[in-house]
PDB file of C-alpha atoms in Angstrom:
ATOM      1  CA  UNK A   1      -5.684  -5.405 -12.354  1.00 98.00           C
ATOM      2  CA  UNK A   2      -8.248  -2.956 -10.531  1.00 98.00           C
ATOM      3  CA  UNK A   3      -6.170   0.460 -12.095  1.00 97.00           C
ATOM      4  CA  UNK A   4      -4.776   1.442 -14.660  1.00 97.00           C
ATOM      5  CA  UNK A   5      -2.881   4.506 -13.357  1.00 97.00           C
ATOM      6  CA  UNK A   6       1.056   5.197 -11.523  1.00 97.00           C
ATOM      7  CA  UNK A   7       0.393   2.381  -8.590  1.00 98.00           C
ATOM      8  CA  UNK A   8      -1.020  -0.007 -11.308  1.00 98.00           C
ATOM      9  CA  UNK A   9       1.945   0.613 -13.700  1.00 98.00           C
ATOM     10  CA  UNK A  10       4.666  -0.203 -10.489  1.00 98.00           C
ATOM     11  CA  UNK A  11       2.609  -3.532  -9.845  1.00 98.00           C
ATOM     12  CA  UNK A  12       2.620  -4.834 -13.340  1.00 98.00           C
ATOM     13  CA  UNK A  13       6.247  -4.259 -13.988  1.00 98.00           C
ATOM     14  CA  UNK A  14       6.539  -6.304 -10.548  1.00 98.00           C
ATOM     15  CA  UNK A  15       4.417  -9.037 -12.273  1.00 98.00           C
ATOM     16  CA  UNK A  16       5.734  -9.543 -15.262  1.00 97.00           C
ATOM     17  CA  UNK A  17       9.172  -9.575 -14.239  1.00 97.00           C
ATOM     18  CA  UNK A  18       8.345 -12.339 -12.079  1.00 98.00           C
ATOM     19  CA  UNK A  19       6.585 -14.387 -15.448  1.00 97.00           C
ATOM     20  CA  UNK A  20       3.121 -13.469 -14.211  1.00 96.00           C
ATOM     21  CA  UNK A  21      -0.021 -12.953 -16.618  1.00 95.00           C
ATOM     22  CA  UNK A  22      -2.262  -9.905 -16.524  1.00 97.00           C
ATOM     23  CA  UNK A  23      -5.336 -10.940 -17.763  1.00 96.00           C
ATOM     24  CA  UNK A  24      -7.321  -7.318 -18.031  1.00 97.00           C
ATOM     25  CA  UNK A  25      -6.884  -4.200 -16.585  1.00 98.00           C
ATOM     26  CA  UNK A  26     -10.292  -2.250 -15.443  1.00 97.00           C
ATOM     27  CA  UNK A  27      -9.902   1.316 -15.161  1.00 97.00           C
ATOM     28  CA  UNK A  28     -12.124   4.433 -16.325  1.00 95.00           C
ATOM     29  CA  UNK A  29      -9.480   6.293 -17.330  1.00 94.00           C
ATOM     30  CA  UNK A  30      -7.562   5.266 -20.928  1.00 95.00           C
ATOM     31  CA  UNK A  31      -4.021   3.423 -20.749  1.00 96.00           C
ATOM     32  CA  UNK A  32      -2.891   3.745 -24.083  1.00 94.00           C
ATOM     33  CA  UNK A  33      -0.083   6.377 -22.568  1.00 94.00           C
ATOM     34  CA  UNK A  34       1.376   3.621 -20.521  1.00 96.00           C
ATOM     35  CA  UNK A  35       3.063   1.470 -22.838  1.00 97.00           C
ATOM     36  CA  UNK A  36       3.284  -1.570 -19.907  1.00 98.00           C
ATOM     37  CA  UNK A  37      -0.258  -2.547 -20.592  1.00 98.00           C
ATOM     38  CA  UNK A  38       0.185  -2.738 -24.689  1.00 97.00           C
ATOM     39  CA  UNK A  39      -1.779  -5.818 -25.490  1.00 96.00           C
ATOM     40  CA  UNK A  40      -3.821  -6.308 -22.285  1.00 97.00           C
ATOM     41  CA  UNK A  41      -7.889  -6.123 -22.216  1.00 97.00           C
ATOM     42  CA  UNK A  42      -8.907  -2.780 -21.134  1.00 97.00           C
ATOM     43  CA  UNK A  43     -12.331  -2.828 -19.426  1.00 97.00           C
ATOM     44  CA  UNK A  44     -13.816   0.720 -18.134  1.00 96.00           C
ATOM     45  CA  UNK A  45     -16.664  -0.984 -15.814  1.00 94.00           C
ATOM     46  CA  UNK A  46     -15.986  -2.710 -12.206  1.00 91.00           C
ATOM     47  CA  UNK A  47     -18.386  -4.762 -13.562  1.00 91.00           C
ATOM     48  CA  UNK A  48     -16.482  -6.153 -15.803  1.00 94.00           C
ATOM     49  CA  UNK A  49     -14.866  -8.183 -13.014  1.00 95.00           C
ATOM     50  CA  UNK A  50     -17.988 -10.149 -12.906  1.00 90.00           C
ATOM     51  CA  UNK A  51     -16.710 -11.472 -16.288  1.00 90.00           C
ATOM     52  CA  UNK A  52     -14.394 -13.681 -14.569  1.00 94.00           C
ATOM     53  CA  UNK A  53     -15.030 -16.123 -11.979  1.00 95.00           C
ATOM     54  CA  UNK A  54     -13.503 -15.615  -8.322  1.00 95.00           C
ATOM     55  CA  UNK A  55     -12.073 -19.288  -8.786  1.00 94.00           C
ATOM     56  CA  UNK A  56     -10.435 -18.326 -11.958  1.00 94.00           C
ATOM     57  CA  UNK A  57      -8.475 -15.330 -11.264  1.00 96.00           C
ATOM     58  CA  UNK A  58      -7.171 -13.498  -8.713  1.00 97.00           C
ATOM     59  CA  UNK A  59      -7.752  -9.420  -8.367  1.00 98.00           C
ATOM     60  CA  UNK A  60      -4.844  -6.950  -7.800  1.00 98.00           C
ATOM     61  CA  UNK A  61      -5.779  -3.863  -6.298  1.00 98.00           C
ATOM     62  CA  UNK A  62      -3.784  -0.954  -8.664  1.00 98.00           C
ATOM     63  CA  UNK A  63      -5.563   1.519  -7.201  1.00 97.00           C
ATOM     64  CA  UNK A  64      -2.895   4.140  -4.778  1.00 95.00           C
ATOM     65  CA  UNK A  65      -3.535   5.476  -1.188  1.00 95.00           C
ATOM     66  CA  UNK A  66      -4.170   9.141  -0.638  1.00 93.00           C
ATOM     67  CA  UNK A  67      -4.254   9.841   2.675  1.00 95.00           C
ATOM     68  CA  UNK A  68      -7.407   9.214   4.375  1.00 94.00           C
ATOM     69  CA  UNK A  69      -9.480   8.256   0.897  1.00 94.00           C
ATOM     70  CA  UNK A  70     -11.776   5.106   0.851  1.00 95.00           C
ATOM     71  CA  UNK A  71     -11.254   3.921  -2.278  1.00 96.00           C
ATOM     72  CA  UNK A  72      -8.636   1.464  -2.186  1.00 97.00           C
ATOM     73  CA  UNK A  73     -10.235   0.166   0.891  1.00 97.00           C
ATOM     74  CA  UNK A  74     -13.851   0.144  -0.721  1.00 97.00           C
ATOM     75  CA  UNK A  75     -12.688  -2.254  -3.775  1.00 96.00           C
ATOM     76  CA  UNK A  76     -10.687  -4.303  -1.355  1.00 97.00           C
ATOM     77  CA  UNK A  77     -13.794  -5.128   0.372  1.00 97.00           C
ATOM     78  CA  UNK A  78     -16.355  -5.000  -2.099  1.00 96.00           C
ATOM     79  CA  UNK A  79     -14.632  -7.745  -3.875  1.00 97.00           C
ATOM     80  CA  UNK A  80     -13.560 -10.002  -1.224  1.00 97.00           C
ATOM     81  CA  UNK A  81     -17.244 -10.189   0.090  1.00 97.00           C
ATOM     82  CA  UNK A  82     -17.862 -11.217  -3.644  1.00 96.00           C
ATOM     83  CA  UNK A  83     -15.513 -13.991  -2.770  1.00 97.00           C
ATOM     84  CA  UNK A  84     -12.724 -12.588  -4.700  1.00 97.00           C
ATOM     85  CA  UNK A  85      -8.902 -13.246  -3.727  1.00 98.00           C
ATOM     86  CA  UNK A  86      -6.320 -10.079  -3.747  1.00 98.00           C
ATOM     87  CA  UNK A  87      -3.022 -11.380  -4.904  1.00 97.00           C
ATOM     88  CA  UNK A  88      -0.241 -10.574  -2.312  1.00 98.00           C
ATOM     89  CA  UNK A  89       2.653  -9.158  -4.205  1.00 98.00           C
ATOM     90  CA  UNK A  90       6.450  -9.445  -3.334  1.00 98.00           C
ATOM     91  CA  UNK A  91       8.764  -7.558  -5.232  1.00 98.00           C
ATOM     92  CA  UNK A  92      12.147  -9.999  -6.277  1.00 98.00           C
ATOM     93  CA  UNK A  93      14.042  -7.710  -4.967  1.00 98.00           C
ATOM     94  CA  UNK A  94      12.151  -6.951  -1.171  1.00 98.00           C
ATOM     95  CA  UNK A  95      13.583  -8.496   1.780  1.00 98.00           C
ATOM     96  CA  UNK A  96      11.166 -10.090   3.939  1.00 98.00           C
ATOM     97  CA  UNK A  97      11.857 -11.735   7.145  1.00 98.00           C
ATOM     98  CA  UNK A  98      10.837 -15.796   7.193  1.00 98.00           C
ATOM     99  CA  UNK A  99       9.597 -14.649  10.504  1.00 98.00           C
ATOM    100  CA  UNK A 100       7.361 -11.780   9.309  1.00 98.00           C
ATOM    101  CA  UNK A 101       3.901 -11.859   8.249  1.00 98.00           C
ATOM    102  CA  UNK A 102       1.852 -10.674   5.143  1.00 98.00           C
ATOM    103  CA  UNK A 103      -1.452 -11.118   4.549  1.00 98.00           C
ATOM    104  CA  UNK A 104      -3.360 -10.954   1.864  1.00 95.00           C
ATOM    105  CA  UNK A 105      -3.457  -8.455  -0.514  1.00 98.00           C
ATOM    106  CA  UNK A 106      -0.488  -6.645   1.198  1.00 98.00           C
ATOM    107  CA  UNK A 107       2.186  -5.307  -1.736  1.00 98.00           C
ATOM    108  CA  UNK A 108       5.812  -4.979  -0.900  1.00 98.00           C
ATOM    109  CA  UNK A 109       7.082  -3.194  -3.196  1.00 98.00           C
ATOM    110  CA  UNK A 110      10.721  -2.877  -4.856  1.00 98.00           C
ATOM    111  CA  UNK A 111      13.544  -3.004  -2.233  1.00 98.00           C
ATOM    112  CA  UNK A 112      11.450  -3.088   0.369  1.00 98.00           C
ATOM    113  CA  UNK A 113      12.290  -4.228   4.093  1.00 98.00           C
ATOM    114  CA  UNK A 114       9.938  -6.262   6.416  1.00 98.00           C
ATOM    115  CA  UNK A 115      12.000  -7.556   9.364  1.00 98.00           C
ATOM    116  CA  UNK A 116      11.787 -10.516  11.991  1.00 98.00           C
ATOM    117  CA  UNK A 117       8.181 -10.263  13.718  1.00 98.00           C
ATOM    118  CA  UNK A 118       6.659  -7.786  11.719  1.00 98.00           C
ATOM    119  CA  UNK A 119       2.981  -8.216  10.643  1.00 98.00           C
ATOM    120  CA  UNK A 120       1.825  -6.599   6.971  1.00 98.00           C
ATOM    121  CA  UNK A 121      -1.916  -6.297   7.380  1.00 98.00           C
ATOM    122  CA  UNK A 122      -4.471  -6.912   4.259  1.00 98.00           C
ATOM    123  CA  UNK A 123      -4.214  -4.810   1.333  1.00 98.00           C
ATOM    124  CA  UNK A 124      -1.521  -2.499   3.089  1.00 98.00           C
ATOM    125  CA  UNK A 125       1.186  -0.991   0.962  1.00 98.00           C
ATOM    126  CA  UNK A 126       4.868  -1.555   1.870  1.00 98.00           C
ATOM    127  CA  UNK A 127       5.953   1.222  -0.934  1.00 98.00           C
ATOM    128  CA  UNK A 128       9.572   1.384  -2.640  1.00 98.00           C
ATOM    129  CA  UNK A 129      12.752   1.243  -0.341  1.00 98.00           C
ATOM    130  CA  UNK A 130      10.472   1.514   3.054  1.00 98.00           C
ATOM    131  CA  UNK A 131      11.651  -0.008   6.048  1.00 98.00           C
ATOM    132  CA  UNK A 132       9.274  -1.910   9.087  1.00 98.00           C
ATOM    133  CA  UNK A 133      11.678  -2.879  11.586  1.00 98.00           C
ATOM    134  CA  UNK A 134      11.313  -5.906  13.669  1.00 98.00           C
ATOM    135  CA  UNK A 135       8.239  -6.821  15.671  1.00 98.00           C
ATOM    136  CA  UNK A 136       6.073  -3.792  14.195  1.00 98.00           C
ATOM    137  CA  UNK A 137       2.456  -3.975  13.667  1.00 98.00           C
ATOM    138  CA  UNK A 138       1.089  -2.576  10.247  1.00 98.00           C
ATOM    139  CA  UNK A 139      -3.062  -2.784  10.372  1.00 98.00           C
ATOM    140  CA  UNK A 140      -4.724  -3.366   7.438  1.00 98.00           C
ATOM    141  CA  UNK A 141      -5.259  -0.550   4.482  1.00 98.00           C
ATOM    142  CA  UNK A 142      -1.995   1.481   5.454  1.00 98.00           C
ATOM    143  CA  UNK A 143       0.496   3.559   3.238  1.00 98.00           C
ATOM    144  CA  UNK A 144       3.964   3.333   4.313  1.00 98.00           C
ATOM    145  CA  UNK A 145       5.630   5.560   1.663  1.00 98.00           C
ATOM    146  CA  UNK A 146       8.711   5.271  -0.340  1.00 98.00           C
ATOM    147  CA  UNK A 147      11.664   5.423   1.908  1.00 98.00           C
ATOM    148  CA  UNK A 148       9.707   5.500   5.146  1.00 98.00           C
ATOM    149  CA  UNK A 149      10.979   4.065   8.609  1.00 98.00           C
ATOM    150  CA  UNK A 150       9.901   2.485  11.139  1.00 98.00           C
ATOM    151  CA  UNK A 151      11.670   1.889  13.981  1.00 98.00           C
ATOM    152  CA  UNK A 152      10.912  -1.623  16.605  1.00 96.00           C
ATOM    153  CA  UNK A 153       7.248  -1.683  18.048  1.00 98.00           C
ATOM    154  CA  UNK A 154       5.800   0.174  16.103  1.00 98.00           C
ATOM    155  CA  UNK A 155       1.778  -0.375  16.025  1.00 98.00           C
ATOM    156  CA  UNK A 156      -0.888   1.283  13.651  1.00 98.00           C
ATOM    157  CA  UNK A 157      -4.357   1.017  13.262  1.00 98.00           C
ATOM    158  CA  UNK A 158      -5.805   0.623   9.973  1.00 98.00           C
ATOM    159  CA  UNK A 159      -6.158   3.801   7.266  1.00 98.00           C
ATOM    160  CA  UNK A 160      -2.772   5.238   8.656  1.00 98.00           C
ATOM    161  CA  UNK A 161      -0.673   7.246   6.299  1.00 98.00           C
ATOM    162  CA  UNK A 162       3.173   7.584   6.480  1.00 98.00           C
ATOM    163  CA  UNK A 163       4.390   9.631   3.987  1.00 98.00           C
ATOM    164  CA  UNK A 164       7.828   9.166   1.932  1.00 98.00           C
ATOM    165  CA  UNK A 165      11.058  10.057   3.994  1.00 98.00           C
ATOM    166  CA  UNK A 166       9.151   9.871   7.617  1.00 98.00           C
ATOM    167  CA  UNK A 167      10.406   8.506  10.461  1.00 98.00           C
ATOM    168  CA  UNK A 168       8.532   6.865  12.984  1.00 98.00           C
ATOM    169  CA  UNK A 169      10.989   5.879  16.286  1.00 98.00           C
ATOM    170  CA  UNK A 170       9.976   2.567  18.412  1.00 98.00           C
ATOM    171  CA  UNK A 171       7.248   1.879  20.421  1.00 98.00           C
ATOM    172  CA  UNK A 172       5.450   4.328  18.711  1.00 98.00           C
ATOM    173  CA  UNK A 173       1.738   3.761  18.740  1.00 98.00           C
ATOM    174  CA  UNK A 174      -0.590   5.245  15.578  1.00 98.00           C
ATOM    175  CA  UNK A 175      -4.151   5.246  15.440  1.00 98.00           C
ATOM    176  CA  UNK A 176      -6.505   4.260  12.714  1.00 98.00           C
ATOM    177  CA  UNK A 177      -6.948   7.250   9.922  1.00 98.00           C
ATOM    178  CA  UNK A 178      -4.065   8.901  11.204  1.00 98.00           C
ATOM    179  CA  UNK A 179      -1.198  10.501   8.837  1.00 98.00           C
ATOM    180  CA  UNK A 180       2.443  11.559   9.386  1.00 98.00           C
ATOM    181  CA  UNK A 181       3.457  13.803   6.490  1.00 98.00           C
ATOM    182  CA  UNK A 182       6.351  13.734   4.103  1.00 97.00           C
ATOM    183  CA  UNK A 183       9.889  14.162   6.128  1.00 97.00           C
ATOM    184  CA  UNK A 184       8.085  13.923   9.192  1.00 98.00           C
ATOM    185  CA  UNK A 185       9.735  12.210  12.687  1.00 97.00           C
ATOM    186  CA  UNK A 186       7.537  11.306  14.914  1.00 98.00           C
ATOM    187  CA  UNK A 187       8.368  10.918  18.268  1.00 97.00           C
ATOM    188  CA  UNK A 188       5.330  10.267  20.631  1.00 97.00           C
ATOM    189  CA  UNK A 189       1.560   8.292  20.038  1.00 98.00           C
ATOM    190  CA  UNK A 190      -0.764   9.753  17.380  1.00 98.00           C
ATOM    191  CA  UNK A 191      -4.374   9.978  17.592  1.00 98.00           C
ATOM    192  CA  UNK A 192      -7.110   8.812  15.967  1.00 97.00           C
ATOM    193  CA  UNK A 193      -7.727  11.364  12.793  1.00 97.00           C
ATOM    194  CA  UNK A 194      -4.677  13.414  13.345  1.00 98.00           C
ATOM    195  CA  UNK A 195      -1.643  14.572  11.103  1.00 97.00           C
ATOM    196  CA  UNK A 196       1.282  15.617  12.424  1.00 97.00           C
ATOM    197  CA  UNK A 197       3.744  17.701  10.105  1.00 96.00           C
ATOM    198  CA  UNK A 198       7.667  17.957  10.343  1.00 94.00           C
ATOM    199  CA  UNK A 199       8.670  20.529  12.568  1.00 82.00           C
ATOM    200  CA  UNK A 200       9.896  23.682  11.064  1.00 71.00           C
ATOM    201  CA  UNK A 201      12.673  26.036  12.344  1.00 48.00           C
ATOM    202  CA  UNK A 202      12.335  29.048  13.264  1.00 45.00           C
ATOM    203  CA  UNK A 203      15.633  30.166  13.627  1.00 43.00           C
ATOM    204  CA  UNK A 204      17.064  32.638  11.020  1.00 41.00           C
ATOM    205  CA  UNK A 205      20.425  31.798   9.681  1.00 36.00           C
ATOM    206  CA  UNK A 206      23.411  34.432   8.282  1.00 34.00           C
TER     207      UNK A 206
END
């Protein structure tokens, strides 16, 4: 486990409910106040990874998605060109489509939805109770945020952001390193590089 911080906490209570083994977390920061890694190896160096052979283990990638940071994206490669696999987790209780698509290192995480024709790209975050609707188009290295939607056709490029509550309505294309904020609904294309905020009212109420 690359993390050993909120996202990494979410994916090892998704692991070990499912009877997986976490071998080692590596993570600069200390872990002793999360109690879910009690008894697991606690390396502070990525180097440490070296300590274990590519054909031995697999590598999760714990490490969240702020919008339009490298880091998750940066391990995810660093690694794999190392020859490294990134596990693809599934929470038990998501609900993926035998028609969809997830590649590897994607995370779906608890009571998520991934519907007929939708494709998950690599190490892309499906977060808790978000919704891709049939026959979208998730790049790879995306945040979809808890309780996100996404309406039919929609298409990203990698990097994008959706923050938790947004709405995104069909046939909606979003390009790469773009990010829809919190509670946002999103209506037409987005650029390249752009964030577009919910709309605020005006009006005065009495």
């Amino acid at each position: 486990m690359i993390g050993g911080g909120g996202h990494a906490s979410v994916l090892a209570d998704i692991l070990m409910g499912q009877g997986r083994e976490i071998i080692a977390v590596i993570s600069p920061d200390s872990i002793s106040e999360r109690p879910i890694f009690d008894g697991i190896a606690h390396f502070q160096s990525d180097d440490a990874i070296e300590k274990f052979s590519s054909s031995d283990v697999k590598l999760v990638n714990g490490v969240g998605f702020l919008p339009r940071s490298p880091l998750r994206k940066k391990l995810y490669q660093r690694y794999t060109a190392q020859g490294y696999e990134f596990e693809t987790i599934i929470a038990s209780d998501a609900s993926i489509s035998s028609y969809a698509s997830i590649a590897s290192g994607a995370q779906v995480l608890t009571r998520g939805i991934v519907q007929t024709g939708a494709t998950i790209g690599e190490n892309t975050i499906i977060n808790t109770g978000a919704l891709v609707e049939h026959d979208c188009y998730i790049a790879a290295h995306n945040h979809i945020a808890p309780k996100a939607v996404l309406c039919g056709q929609v298409t990203t490029g990698e990097g994008v952001f959706i923050g938790a509550n947004a709405t995104i309505l069909q046939n909606i294309s979003i390009k790469n390193d773009a990010v829809v904020a919190a509670g946002a609904t999103l209506t037409m294309c987005l650029d390249k590089n752009t964030t577009h905020y919910p709309i605020r009212s005006t009006e005065k109420y009495t």
